[in-house]
Short mmCIF file of C-alpha atoms in Angstrom, two decimals:
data_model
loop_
_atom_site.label_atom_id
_atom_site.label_comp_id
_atom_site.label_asym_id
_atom_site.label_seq_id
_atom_site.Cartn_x
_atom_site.Cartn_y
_atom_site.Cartn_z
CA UNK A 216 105.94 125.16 100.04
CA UNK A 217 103.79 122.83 97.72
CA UNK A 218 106.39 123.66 95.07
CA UNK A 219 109.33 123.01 96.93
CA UNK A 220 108.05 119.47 97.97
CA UNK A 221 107.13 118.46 94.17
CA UNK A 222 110.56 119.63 93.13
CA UNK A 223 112.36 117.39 95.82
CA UNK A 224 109.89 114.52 95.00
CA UNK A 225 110.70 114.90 91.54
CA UNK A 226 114.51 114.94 92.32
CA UNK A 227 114.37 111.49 94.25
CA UNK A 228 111.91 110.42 91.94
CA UNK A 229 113.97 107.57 90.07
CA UNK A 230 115.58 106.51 93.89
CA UNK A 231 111.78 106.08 95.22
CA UNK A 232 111.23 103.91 92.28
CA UNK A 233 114.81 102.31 92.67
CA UNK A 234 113.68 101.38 96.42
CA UNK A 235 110.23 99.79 96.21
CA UNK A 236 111.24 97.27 93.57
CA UNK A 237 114.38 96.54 96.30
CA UNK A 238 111.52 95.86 98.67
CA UNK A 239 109.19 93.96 96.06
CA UNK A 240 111.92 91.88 95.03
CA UNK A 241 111.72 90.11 98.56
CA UNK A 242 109.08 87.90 99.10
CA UNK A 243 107.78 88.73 102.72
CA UNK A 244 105.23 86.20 103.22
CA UNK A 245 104.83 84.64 106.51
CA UNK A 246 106.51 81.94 107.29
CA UNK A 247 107.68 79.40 110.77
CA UNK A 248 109.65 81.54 113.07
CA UNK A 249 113.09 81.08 113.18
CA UNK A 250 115.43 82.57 115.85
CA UNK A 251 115.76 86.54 115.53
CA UNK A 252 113.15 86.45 112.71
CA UNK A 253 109.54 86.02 114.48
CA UNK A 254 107.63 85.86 111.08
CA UNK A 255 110.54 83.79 109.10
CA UNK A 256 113.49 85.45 107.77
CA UNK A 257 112.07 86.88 104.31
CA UNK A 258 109.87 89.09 106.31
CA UNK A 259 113.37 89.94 108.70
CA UNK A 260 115.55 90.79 105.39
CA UNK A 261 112.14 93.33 104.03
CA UNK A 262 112.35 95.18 107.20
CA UNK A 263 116.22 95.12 107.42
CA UNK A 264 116.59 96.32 104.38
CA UNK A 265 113.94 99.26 104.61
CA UNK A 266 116.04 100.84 107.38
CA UNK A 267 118.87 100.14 105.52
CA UNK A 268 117.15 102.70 102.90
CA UNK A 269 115.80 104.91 105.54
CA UNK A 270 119.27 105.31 107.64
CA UNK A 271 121.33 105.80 104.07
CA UNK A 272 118.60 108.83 103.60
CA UNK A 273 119.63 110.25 106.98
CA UNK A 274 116.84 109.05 109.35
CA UNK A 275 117.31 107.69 112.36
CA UNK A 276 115.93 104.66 112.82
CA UNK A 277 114.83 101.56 115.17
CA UNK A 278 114.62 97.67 114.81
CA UNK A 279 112.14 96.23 117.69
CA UNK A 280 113.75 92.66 117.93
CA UNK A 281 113.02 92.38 114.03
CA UNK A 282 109.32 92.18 114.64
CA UNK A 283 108.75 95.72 113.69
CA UNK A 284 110.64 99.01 113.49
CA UNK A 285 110.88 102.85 112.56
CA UNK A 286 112.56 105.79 111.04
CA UNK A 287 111.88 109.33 112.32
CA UNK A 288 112.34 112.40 111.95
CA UNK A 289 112.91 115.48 114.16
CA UNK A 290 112.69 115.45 118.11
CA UNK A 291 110.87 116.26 120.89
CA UNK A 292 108.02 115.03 122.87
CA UNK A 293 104.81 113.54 120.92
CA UNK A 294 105.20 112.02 117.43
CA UNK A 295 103.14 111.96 114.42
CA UNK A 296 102.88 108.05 113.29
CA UNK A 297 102.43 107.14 109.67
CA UNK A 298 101.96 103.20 109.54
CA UNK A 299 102.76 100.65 106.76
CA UNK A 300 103.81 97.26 106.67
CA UNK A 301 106.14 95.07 104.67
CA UNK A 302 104.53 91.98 104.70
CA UNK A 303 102.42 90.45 102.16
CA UNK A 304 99.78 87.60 101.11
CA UNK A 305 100.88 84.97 99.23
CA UNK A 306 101.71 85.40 95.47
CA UNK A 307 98.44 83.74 93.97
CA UNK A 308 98.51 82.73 90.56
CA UNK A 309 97.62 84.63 87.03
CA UNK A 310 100.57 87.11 86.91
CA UNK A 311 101.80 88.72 83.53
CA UNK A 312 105.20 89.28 85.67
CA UNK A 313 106.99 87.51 88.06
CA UNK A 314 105.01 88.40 91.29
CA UNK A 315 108.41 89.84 92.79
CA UNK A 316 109.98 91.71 90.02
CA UNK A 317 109.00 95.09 90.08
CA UNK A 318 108.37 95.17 86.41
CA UNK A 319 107.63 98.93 85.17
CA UNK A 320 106.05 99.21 82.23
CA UNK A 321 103.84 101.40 80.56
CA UNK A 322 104.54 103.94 83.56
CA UNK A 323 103.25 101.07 86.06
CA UNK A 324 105.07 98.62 88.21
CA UNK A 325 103.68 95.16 88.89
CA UNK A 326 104.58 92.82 91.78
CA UNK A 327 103.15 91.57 94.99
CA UNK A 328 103.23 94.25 97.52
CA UNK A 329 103.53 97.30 95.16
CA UNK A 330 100.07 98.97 95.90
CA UNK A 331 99.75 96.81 99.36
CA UNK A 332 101.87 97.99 100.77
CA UNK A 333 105.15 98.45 100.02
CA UNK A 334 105.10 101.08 97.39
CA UNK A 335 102.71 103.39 99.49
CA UNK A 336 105.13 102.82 103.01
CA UNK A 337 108.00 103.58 100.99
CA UNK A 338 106.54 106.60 99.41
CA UNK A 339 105.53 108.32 102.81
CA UNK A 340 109.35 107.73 103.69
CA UNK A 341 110.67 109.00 100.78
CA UNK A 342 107.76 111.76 101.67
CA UNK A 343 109.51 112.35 104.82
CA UNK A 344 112.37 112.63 103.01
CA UNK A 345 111.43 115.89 100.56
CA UNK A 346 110.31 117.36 104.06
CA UNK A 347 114.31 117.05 105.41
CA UNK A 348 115.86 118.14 102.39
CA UNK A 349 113.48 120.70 101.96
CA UNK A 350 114.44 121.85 105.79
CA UNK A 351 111.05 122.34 106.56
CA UNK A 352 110.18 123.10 110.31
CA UNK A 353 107.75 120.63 111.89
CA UNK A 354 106.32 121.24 115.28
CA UNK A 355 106.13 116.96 116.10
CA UNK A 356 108.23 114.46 115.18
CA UNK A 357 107.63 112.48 112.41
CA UNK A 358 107.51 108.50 112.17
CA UNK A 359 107.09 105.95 109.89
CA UNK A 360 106.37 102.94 111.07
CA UNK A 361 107.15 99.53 109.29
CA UNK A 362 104.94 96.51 110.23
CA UNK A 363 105.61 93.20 109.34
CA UNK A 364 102.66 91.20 110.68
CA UNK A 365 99.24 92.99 108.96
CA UNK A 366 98.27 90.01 106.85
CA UNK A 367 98.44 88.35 109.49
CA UNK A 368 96.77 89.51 112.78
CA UNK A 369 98.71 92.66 113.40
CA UNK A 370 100.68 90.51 116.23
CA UNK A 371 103.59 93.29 115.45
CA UNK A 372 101.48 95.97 116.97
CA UNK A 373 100.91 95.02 120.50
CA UNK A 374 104.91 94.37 120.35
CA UNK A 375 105.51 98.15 119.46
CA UNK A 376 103.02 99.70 121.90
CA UNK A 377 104.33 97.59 125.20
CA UNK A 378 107.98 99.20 123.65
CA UNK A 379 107.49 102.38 122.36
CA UNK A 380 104.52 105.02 123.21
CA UNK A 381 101.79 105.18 120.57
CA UNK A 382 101.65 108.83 118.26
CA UNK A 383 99.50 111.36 119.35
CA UNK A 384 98.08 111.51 116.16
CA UNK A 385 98.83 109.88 112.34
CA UNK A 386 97.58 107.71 109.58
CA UNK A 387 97.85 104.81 107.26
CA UNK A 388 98.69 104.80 104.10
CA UNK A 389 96.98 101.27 103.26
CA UNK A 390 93.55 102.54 101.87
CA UNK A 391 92.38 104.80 99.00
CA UNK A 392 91.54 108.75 98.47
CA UNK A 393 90.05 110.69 99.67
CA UNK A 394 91.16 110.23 103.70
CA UNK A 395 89.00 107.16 104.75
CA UNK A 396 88.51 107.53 108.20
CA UNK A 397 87.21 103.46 109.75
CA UNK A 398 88.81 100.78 108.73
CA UNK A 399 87.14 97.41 107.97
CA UNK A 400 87.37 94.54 110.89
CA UNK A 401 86.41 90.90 111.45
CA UNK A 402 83.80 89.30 113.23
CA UNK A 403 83.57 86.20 114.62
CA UNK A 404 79.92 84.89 115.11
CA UNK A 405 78.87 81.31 116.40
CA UNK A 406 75.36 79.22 115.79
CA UNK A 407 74.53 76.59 118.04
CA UNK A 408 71.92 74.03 116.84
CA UNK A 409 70.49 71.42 118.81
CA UNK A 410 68.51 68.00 116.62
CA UNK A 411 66.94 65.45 117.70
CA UNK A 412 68.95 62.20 117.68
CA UNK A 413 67.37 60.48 114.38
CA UNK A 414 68.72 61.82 111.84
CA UNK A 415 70.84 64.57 113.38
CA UNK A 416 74.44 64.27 110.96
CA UNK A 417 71.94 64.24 107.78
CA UNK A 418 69.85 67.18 109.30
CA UNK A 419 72.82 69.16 110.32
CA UNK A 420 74.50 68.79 107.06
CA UNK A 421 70.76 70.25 105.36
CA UNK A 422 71.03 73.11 107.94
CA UNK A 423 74.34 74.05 106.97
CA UNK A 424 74.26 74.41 103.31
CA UNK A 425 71.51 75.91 103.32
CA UNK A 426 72.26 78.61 105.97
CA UNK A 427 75.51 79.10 103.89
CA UNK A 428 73.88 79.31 100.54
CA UNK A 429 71.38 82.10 102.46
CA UNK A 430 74.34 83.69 103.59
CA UNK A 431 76.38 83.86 100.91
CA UNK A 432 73.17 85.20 98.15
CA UNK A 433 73.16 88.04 100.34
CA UNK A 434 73.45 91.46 99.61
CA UNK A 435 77.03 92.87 100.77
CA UNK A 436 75.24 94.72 103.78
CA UNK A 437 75.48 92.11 106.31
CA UNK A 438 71.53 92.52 106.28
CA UNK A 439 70.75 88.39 106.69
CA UNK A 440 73.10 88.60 110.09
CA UNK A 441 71.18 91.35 111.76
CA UNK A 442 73.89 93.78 111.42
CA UNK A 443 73.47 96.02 108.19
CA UNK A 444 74.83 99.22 109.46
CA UNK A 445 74.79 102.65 108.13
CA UNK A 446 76.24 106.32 108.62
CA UNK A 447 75.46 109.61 107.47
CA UNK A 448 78.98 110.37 108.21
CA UNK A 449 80.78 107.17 107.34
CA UNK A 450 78.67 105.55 105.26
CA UNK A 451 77.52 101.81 104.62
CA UNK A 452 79.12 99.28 105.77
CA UNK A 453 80.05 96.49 103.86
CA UNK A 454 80.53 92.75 104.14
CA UNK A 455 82.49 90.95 101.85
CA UNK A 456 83.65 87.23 101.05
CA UNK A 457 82.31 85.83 104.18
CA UNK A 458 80.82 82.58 104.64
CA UNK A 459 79.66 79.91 107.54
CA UNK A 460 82.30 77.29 108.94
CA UNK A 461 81.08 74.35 110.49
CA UNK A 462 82.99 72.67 113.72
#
């Protein structure tokens, strides 16, 4: 079977490639909604085109209102989910290519959204797609699932799940190997500080940059908040890039 799926990968190798700099080449950033687009009409045209791809490889597929949508395969009750998204940070600055090219060389392909996460969304459908030419039997439907909000607050997801049920089981693939199984989140955490009156905007501004500065010399453990974690079975957790806001 392993065989048989290499060969078919191989096969559609050059189309897989063909696709994800289609994708790349359109710069899906977030933007003001704008009517029938909910995250701006670059983000629409990604996820319009994608199951333009999927239906031309024979899927059947699903736009939810053009905030997110789907392309399956096989029937029956249940689904396997395998969920990506289209949408991507800005393009930064620094780039040896144009940030939404798709330039291969040297066996690599540069561009925003190649390795996040484009490239690995469009390889799971084109995945999907060695399973059905292969005419493999699978006992769930499969899905893959193309977000279009992740940078963003996920804002796509709770859309889906009031429209669709959720899978009974599946995975992302938006992380690195081997299978991580926790993904990082976001906490929010507020310090109230109350000063006498003389002095208080000078002493607040002393409080500040130096709780920052003792925040942000820390260790990546989240150890100076009071919440260094760690797992025999997942691991450490880690903090990263964070620092205190003042109101």
């Amino acid at each position: 079977m392993e065989k048989i799926l290499n060969d078919k990968v191989d096969e559609h190798s050059e189309d897989l490639l063909k696709s994800i700099r289609t994708i790349v080449n359109i710069p899906s950033i977030k933007k003001n909604a704008e009517p029938d687009a909910p995250f701006g009409s670059d983000i629409k045209n990604a996820l319009v085109k994608t199951l333009q791809i999927a239906e031309n490889l024979g899927f059947r597929t699903v736009n939810l209102d053009n905030h997110i949508g789907y392309a399956q395969y096989g029937d029956g009750e249940g689904y396997i989910g395998v969920l990506g998204h289209l949408d991507v940070v800005k393009e930064g600055e620094g780039w040896k290519f144009p940030p939404f090219s798709g330039h291969i060389e040297n066996g690599k392909m540069y561009g925003r959204g190649v390795l996040d996460n484009k490239g690995p969304i469009i390889s799971a459908l084109y995945g999907l797609y060695a399973i059905k030419e292969a005419d493999l039997k699978i006992k769930k439907p499969i899905r893959i699932i193309f977000g279009t909000d992740e940078e963003s607050g996920f804002s796509d997801i709770p859309y889906y799940l009031k429209r669709e049920k959720p899978p009974v089981m599946g995975f992302t693939p938006d992380c690195k190997y081997p299978v991580v199984y926790a993904e990082r989140g976001r906490a929010n955490i507020q310090f109230q500080v109350t000063y006498d009156k003389i002095n208080y905007e000078k002493r607040a501004e002393e409080f500040f940059n130096f709780l920052n500065s003792y925040i942000l010399s820390s260790k990546n453990t989240g150890d100076r908040l009071g919440i260094n974690f760690s797992d025999k079975e997942f691991g450490t957790m880690e903090m990263r890039n964070y620092s205190i806001g003042k109101e």
